[in-house]
Short mmCIF file of C-alpha atoms in Angstrom, two decimals:
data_model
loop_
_atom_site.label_atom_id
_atom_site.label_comp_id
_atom_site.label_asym_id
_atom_site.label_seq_id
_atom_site.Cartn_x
_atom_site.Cartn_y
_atom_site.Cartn_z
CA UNK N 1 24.94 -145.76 -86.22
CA UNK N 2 28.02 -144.94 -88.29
CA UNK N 3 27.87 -141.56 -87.51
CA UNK N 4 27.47 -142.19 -83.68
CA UNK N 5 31.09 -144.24 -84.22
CA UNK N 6 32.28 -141.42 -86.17
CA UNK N 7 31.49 -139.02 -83.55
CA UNK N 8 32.48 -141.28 -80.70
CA UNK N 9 35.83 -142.43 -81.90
CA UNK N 10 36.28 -137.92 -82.96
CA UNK N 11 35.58 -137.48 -79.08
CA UNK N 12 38.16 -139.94 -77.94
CA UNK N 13 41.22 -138.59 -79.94
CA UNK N 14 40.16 -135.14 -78.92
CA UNK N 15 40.63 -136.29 -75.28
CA UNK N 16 43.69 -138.36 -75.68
CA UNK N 17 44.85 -135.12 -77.87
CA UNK N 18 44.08 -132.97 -75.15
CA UNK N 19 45.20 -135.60 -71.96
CA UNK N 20 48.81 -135.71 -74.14
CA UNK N 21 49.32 -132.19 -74.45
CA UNK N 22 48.08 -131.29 -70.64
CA UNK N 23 50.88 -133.80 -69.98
CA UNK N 24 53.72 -132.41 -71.85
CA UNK N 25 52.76 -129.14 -70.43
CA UNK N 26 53.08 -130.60 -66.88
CA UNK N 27 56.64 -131.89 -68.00
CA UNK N 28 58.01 -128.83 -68.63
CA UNK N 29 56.20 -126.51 -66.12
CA UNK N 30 57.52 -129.09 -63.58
CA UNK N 31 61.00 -129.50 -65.40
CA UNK N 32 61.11 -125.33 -65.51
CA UNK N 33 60.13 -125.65 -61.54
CA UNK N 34 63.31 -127.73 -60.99
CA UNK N 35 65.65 -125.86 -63.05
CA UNK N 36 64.82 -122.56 -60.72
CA UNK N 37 64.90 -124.71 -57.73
CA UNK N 38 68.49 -125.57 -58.69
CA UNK N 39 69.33 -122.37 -59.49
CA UNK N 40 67.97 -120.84 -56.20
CA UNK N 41 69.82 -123.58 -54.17
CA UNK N 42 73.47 -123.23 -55.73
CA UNK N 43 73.55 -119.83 -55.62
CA UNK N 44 72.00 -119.85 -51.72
CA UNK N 45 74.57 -122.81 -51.22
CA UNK N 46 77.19 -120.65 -52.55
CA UNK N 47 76.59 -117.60 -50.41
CA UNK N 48 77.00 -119.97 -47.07
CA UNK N 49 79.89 -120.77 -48.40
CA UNK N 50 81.65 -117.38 -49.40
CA UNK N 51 80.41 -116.67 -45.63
CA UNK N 52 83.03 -118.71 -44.88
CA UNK N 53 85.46 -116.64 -45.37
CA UNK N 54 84.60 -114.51 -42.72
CA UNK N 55 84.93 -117.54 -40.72
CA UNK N 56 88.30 -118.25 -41.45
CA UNK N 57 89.58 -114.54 -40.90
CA UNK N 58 87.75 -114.79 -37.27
CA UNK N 59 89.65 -117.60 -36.74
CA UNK N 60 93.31 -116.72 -38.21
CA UNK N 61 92.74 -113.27 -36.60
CA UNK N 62 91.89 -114.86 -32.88
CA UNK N 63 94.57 -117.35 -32.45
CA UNK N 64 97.17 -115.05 -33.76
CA UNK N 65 98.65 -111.74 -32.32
CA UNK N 66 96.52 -108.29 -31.95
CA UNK N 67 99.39 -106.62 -34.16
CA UNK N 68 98.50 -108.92 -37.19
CA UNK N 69 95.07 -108.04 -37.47
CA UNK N 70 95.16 -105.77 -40.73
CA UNK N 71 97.38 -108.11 -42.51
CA UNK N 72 95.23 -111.34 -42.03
CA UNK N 73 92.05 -109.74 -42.93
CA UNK N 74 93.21 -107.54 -45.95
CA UNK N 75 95.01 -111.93 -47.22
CA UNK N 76 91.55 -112.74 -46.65
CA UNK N 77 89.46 -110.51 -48.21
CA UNK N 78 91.98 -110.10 -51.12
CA UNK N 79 92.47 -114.02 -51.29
CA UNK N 80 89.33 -114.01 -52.47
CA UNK N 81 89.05 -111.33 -54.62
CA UNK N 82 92.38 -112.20 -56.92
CA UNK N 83 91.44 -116.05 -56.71
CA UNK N 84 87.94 -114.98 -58.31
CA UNK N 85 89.34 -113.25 -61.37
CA UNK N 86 91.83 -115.70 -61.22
CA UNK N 87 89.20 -118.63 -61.36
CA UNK N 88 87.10 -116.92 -63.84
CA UNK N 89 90.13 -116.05 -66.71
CA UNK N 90 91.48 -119.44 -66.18
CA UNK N 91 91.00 -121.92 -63.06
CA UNK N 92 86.84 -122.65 -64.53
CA UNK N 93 88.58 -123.41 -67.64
CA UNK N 94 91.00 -126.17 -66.68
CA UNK N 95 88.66 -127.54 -63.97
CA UNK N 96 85.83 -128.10 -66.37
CA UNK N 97 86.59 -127.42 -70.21
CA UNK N 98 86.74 -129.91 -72.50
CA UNK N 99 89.29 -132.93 -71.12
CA UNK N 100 92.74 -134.12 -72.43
CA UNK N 101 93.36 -137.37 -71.09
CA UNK N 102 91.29 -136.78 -67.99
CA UNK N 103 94.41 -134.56 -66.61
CA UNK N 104 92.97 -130.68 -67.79
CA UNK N 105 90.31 -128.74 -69.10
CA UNK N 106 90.88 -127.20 -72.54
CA UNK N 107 88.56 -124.56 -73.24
CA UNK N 108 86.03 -122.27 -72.19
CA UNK N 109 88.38 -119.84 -70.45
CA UNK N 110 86.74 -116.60 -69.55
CA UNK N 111 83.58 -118.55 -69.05
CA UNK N 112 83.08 -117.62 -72.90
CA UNK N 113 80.28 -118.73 -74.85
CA UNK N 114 78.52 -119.85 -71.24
CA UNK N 115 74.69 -119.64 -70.40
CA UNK N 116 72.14 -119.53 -67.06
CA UNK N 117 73.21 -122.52 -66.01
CA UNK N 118 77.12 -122.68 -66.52
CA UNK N 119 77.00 -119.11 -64.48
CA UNK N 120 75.09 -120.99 -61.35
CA UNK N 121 77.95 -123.46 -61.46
CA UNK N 122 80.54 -120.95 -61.89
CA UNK N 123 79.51 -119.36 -58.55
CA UNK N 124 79.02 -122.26 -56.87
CA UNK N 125 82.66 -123.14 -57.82
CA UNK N 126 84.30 -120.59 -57.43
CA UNK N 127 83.57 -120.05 -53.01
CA UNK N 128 85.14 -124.05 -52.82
CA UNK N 129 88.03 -122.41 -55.20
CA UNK N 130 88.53 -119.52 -52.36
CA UNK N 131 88.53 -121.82 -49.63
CA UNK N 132 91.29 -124.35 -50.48
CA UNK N 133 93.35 -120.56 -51.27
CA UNK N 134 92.66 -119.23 -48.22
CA UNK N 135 93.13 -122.21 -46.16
CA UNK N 136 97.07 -121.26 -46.58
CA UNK N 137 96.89 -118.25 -44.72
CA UNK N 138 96.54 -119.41 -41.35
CA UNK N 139 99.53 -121.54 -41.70
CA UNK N 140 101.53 -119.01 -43.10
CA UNK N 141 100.20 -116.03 -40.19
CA UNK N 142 102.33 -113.41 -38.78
CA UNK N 143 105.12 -113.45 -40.92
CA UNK N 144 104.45 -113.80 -44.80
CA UNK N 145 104.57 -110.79 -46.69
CA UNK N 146 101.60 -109.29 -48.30
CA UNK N 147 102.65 -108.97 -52.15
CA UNK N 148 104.12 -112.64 -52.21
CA UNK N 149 100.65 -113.90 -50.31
CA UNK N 150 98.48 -112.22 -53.54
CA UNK N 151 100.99 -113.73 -56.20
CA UNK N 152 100.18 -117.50 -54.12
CA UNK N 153 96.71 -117.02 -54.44
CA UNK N 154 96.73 -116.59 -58.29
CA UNK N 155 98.33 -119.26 -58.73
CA UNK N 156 96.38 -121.96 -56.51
CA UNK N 157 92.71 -120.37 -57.85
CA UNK N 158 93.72 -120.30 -61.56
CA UNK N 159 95.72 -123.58 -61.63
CA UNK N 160 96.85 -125.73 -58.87
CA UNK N 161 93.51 -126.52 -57.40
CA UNK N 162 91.97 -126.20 -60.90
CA UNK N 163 93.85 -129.26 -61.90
CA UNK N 164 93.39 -131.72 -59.17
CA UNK N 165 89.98 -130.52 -59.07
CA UNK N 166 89.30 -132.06 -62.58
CA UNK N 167 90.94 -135.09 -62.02
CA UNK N 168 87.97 -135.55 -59.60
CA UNK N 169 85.08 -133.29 -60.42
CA UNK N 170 84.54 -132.71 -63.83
CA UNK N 171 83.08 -135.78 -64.74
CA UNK N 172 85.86 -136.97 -67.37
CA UNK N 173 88.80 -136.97 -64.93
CA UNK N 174 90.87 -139.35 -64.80
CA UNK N 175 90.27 -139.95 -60.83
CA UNK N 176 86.85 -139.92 -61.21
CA UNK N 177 86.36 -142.22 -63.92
CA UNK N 178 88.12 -144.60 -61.66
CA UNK N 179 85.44 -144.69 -59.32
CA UNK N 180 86.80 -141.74 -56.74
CA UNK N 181 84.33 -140.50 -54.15
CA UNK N 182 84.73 -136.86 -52.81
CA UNK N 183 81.33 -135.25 -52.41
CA UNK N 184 81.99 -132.09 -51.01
CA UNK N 185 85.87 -131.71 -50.91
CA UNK N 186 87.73 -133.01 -48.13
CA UNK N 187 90.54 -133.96 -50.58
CA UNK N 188 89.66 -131.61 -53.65
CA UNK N 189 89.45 -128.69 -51.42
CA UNK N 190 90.45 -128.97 -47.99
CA UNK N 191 93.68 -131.52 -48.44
CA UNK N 192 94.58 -129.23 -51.70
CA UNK N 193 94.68 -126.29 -49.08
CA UNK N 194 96.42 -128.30 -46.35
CA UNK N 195 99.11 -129.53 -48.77
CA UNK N 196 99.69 -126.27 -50.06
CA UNK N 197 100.06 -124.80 -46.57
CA UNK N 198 102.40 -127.24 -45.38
CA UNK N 199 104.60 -126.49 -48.41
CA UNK N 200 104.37 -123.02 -47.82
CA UNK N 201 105.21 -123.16 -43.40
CA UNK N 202 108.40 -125.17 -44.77
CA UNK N 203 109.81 -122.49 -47.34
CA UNK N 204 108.86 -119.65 -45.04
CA UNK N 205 110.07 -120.62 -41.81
CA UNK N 206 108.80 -120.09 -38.04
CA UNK N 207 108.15 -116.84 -36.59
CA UNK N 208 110.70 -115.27 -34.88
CA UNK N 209 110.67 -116.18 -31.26
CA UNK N 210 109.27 -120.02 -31.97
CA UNK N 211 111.23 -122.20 -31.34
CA UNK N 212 114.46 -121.41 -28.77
CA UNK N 213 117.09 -123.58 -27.71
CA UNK N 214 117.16 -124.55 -24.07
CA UNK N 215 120.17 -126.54 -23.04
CA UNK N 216 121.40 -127.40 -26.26
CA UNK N 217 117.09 -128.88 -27.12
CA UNK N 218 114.91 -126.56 -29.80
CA UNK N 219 111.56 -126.44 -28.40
CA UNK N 220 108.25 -125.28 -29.55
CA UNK N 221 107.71 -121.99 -27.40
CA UNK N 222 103.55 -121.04 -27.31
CA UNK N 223 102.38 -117.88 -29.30
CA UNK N 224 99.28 -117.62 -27.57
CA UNK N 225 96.55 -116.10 -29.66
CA UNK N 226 94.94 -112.11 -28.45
CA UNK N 227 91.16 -113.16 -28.40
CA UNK N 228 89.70 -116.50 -28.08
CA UNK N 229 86.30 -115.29 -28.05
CA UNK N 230 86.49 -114.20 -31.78
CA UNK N 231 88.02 -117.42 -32.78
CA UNK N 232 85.19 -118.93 -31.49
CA UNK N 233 82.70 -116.92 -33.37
CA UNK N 234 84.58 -117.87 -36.54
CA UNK N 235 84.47 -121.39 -35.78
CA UNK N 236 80.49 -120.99 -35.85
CA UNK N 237 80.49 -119.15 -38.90
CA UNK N 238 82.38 -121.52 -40.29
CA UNK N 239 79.71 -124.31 -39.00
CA UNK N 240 76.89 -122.25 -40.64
CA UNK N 241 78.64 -121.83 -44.10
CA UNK N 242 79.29 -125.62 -43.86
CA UNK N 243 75.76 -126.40 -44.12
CA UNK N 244 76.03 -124.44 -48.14
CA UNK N 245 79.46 -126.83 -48.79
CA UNK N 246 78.33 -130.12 -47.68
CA UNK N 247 74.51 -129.86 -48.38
CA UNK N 248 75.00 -127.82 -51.40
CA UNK N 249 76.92 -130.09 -52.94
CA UNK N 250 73.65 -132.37 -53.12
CA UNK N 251 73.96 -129.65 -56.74
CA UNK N 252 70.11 -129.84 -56.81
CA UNK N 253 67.70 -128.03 -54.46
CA UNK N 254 65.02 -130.58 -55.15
CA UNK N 255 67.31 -133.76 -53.76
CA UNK N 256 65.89 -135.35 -51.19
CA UNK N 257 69.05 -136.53 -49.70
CA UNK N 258 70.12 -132.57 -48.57
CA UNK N 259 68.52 -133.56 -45.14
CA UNK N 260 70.33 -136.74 -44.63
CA UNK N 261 73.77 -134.61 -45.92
CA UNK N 262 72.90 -131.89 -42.82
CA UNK N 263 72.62 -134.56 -40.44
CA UNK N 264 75.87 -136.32 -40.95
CA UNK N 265 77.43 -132.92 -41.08
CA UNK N 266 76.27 -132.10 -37.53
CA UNK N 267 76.91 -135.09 -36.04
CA UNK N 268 80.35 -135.21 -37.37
CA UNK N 269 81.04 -131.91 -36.26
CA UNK N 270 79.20 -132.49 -32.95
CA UNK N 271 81.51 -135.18 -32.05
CA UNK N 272 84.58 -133.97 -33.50
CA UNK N 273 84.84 -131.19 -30.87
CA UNK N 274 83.42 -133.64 -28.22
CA UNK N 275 86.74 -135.87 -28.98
CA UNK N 276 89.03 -132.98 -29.16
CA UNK N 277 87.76 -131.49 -25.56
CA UNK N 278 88.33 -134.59 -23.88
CA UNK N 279 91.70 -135.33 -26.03
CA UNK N 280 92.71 -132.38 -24.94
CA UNK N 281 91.46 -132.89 -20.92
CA UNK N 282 93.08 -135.99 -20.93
CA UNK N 283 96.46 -134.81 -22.28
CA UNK N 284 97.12 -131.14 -20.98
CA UNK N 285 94.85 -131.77 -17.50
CA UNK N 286 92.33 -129.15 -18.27
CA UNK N 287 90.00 -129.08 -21.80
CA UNK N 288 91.98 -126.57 -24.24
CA UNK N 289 89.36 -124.19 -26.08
CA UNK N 290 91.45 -123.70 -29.30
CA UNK N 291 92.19 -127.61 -29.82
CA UNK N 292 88.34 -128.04 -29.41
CA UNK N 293 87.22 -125.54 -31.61
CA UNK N 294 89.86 -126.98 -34.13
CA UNK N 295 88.28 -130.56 -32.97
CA UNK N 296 84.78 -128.81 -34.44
CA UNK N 297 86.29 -128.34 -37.63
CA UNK N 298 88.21 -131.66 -37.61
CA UNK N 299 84.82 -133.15 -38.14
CA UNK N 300 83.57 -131.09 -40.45
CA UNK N 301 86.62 -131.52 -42.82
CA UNK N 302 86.46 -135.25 -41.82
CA UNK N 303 82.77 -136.23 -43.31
CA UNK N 304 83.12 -133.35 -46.33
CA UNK N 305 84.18 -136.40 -48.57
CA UNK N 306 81.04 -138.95 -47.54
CA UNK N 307 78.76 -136.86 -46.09
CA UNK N 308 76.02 -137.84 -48.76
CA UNK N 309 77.09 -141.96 -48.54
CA UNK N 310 77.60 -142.62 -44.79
CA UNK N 311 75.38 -143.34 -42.07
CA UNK N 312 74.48 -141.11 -38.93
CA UNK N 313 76.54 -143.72 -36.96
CA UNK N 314 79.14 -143.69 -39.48
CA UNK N 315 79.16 -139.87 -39.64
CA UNK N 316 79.59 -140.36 -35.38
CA UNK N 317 82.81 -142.22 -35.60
CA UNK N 318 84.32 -140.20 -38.97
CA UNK N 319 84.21 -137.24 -36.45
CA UNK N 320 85.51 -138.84 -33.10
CA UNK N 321 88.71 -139.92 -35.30
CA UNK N 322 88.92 -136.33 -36.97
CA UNK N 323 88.82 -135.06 -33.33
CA UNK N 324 91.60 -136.65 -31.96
CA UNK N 325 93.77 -137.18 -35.11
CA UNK N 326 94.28 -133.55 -34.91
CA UNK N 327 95.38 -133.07 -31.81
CA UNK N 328 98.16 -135.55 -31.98
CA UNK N 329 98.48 -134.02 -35.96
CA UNK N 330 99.09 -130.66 -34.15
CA UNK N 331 101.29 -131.66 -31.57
CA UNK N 332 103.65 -134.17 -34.36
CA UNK N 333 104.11 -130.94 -36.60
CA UNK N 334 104.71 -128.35 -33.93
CA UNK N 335 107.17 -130.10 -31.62
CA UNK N 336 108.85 -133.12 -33.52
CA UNK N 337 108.71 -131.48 -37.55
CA UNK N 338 109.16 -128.10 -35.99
CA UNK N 339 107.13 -126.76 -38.35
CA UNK N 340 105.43 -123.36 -37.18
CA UNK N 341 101.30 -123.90 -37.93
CA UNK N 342 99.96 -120.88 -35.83
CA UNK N 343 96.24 -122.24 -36.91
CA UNK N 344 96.68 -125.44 -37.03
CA UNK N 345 95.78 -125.48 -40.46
CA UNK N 346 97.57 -128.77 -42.09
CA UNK N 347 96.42 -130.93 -39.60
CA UNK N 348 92.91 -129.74 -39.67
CA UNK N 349 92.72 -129.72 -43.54
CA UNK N 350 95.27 -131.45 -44.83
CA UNK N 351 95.28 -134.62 -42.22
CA UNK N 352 91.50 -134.74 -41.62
CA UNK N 353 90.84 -134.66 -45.18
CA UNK N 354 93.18 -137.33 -45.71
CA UNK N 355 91.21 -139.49 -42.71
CA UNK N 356 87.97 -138.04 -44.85
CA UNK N 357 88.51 -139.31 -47.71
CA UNK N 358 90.16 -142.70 -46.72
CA UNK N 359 86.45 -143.16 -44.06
CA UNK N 360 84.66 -143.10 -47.24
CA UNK N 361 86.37 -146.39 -48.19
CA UNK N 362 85.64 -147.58 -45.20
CA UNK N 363 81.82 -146.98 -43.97
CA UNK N 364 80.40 -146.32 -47.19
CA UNK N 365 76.78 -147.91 -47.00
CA UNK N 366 75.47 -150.10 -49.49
CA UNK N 367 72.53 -148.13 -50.65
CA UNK N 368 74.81 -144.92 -51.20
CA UNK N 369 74.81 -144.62 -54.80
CA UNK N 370 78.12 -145.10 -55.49
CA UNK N 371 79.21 -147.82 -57.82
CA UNK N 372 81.32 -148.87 -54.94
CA UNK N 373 81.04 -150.05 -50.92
CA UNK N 374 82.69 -149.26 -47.88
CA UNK N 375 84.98 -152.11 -46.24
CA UNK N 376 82.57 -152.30 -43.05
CA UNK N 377 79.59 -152.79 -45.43
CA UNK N 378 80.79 -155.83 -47.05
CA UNK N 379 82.70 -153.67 -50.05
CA UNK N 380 86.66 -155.23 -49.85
CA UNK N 381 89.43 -153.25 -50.49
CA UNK N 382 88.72 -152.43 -53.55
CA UNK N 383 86.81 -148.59 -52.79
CA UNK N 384 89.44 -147.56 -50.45
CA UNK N 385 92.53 -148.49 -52.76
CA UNK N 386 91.15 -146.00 -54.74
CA UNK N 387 90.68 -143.36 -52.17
CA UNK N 388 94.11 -144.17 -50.98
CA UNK N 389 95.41 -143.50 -54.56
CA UNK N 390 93.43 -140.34 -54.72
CA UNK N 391 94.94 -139.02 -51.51
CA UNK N 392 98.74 -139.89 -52.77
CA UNK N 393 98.22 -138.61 -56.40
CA UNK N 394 96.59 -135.47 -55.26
CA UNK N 395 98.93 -134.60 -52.52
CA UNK N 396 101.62 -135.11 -54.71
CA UNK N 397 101.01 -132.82 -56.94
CA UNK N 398 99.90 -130.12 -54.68
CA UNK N 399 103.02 -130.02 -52.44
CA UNK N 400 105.46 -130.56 -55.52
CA UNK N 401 103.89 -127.76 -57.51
CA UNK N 402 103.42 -125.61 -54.27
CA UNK N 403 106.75 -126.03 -52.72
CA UNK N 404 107.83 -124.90 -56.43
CA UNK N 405 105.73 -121.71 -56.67
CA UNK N 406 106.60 -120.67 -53.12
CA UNK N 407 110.64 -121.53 -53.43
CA UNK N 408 109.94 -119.21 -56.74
CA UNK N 409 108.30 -116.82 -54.96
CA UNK N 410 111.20 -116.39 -52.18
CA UNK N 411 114.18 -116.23 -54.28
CA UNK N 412 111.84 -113.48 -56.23
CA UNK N 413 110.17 -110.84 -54.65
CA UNK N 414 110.61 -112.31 -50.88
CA UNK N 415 108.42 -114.51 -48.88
CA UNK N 416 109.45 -113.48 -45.28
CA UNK N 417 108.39 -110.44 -43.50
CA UNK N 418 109.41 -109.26 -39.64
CA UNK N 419 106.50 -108.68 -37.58
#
């Protein structure tokens, strides 16, 4: 009988043994599962996203002149290319090394010292990096010279966006820690690249021919663009790669919210250029192609910042507002700031990431995540003071340090080039 308990009490360890170990080794096969899953989605995510840029040179090149061509895809391939080695030697480095104060990375410049994962990041990065740099280059078309262009794009991919970017992103920022919700980048990309183009339109000046006085009045003469057809196609590029910004900022291919983040993106989009078309209908008697493609984008910008805390109805009005805000953004800048935005680029970016950001404050659902609530949902003030502070702080150092760099830039090598 003793040896019967012996043998039975020998038999139950061995399972438990056995059950405890099969579990561990479920733990980690499933743990190594997710880690590749991650590491499949970033860098998928990430390829949408450097797609992008083929988007935005379809679009610069379409509503601009025939005779620009070369020069705006040569800033946008080479936008990218400086702003990467730019990014890797120092921008990574600031945006995500080691904090002081919550203002700027210290360390890991060069990416030294980094593993697997700190590469996926890097990657990742580094697109959202190229696209606030290369946002400046449709608001600076047909008249920027080509030297002064690369010398900007250093500069914004190794330290201006860097900077703001940490405030926000890197999980120690000072911005952050305050509670500040940008998921995807409609303030820590697209307003950095709107700010910085606006800064850059002012120092450089119109194109020749813009504006011309008629009795004793400046007004805003139309450039049109050579082919409509290919800014069109960019526009949908840029709608594909937006799926890899918004949704791959989920950072985790196993998330369940990426489908909820798709949706919200499409419907903001969707309604976006529905808003713009009939803006435009209303206000020039016919619906304007260019303002409605920019309407698309409008949206997109618009629900970058809450795309993974708003609603689908939410995600509806974000984009209706983003569609009409920049139409009457593109008409204020052109014909009462005078300021010559072939693109449209500022208002797109810079305004309707401002609107972004601020909606996130504002329709923010309860069951979002964050530790705070929209104003519609019962939240208070209290989520969009911060966003409001966000927007301020961020573009106030962006145009400061931009309008610096390009005034630099001008009384240096030259900004402005005849074309």
């Amino acid at each position: 009988m003793k040896i019967k308990r012996i043998l039975i009490l020998a038999a139950a360890g061995f399972l438990l043994t056995g059950t405890a170990l099969f579990a561990d080794e479920t733990a980690d096969t499933l743990a190594l599962y997710s880690d590749a899953f991650d590491m499949i989605w970033l860098v998928l995510a990430a390829a949408l996203v450097f797609f992008m840029q083929a988007g935005f040179a379809m679009v610069e090149t379409g509503l601009t002149r025939a005779k620009n061509a070369g020069n705006i895809i040569m800033k946008n391939l080479m936008d990218f290319a400086v702003g990467a080695v730019a990014f890797f030697a120092v921008g990574w480095a600031l945006m995500y090394g080691s904090t002081a104060g919550g203002f700027i990375g210290t360390d890991q410049f060069f990416i030294i010292g980094a593993d697997s994962s700190v590469f996926r990041d890097w990657i990742f990065q580094v697109v959202f990096a190229a696209t606030a740099a290369t946002i400046v280059s449709g608001a600076m078309a047909e008249r920027t010279k080509f030297t002064s262009y690369l010398l900007y794009s250093v500069v914004i991919s190794a330290v201006i966006y860097p900077i703001s970017g940490h405030w926000i992103w890197s999980g120690v920022g000072w911005l952050g820690n305050l509670g500040f919700h940008d998921f995807a980048g409609s303030t820590v990309v697209h307003s950095v690249g709107g700010w910085a183009a606006l800064a850059g339109a002012i120092v450089l000046g119109p194109r020749m021919g813009k504006y011309v006085e008629v009795n004793g009045k400046k007004i805003s003469k139309a450039i049109p663009g050579h082919n409509m057809p290919l800014a069109a196609l960019g526009v949908f590029i840029l709608w594909f790669g937006w799926y890899g910004f918004n949704c791959g900022s989920t950072l985790s291919g196993t998330d369940l919210g990426i489908a909820s983040v798709a949706v919200t993106t499409t419907l903001a989009a969707s309604t976006g250029a529905i808003a713009a078309m009939i803006t435009s209908w209303i206000q020039f008697g016919k619906p304007d192609p260019s303002m409605s493609l920019n309407g698309a984008l409008a949206g997109l910008v618009g629900i970058t910042a809450g795309c993974g805390v708003v609603s689908p109805v939410g995600a509806l009005i974000i984009g209706v507002v983003a569609g009409v805000l920049v139409i009457l953004s593109v008409e204020f800048i052109d014909k009462v700031l005078k300021i010559d935005d072939p693109v449209g680029a500022v208002s797109v970016h810079g305004v309707c990431g401002v609107w972004g950001t601020l909606a996130v404050g504002l329709f923010a659902i309860p069951e979002n995540g964050m530790a705070g609530t929209g104003l519609f949902y019962g939240g208070g003030f209290a989520q969009l003071g911060v966003q409001a502070l966000g927007v301020v702080s961020v573009f106030a150092w962006v145009f400061i340090t931009a309008m610096v760099l390009f005034l630099i830039i001008k009384k240096t090598v030259g900004l402005f080039c005849k074309r």
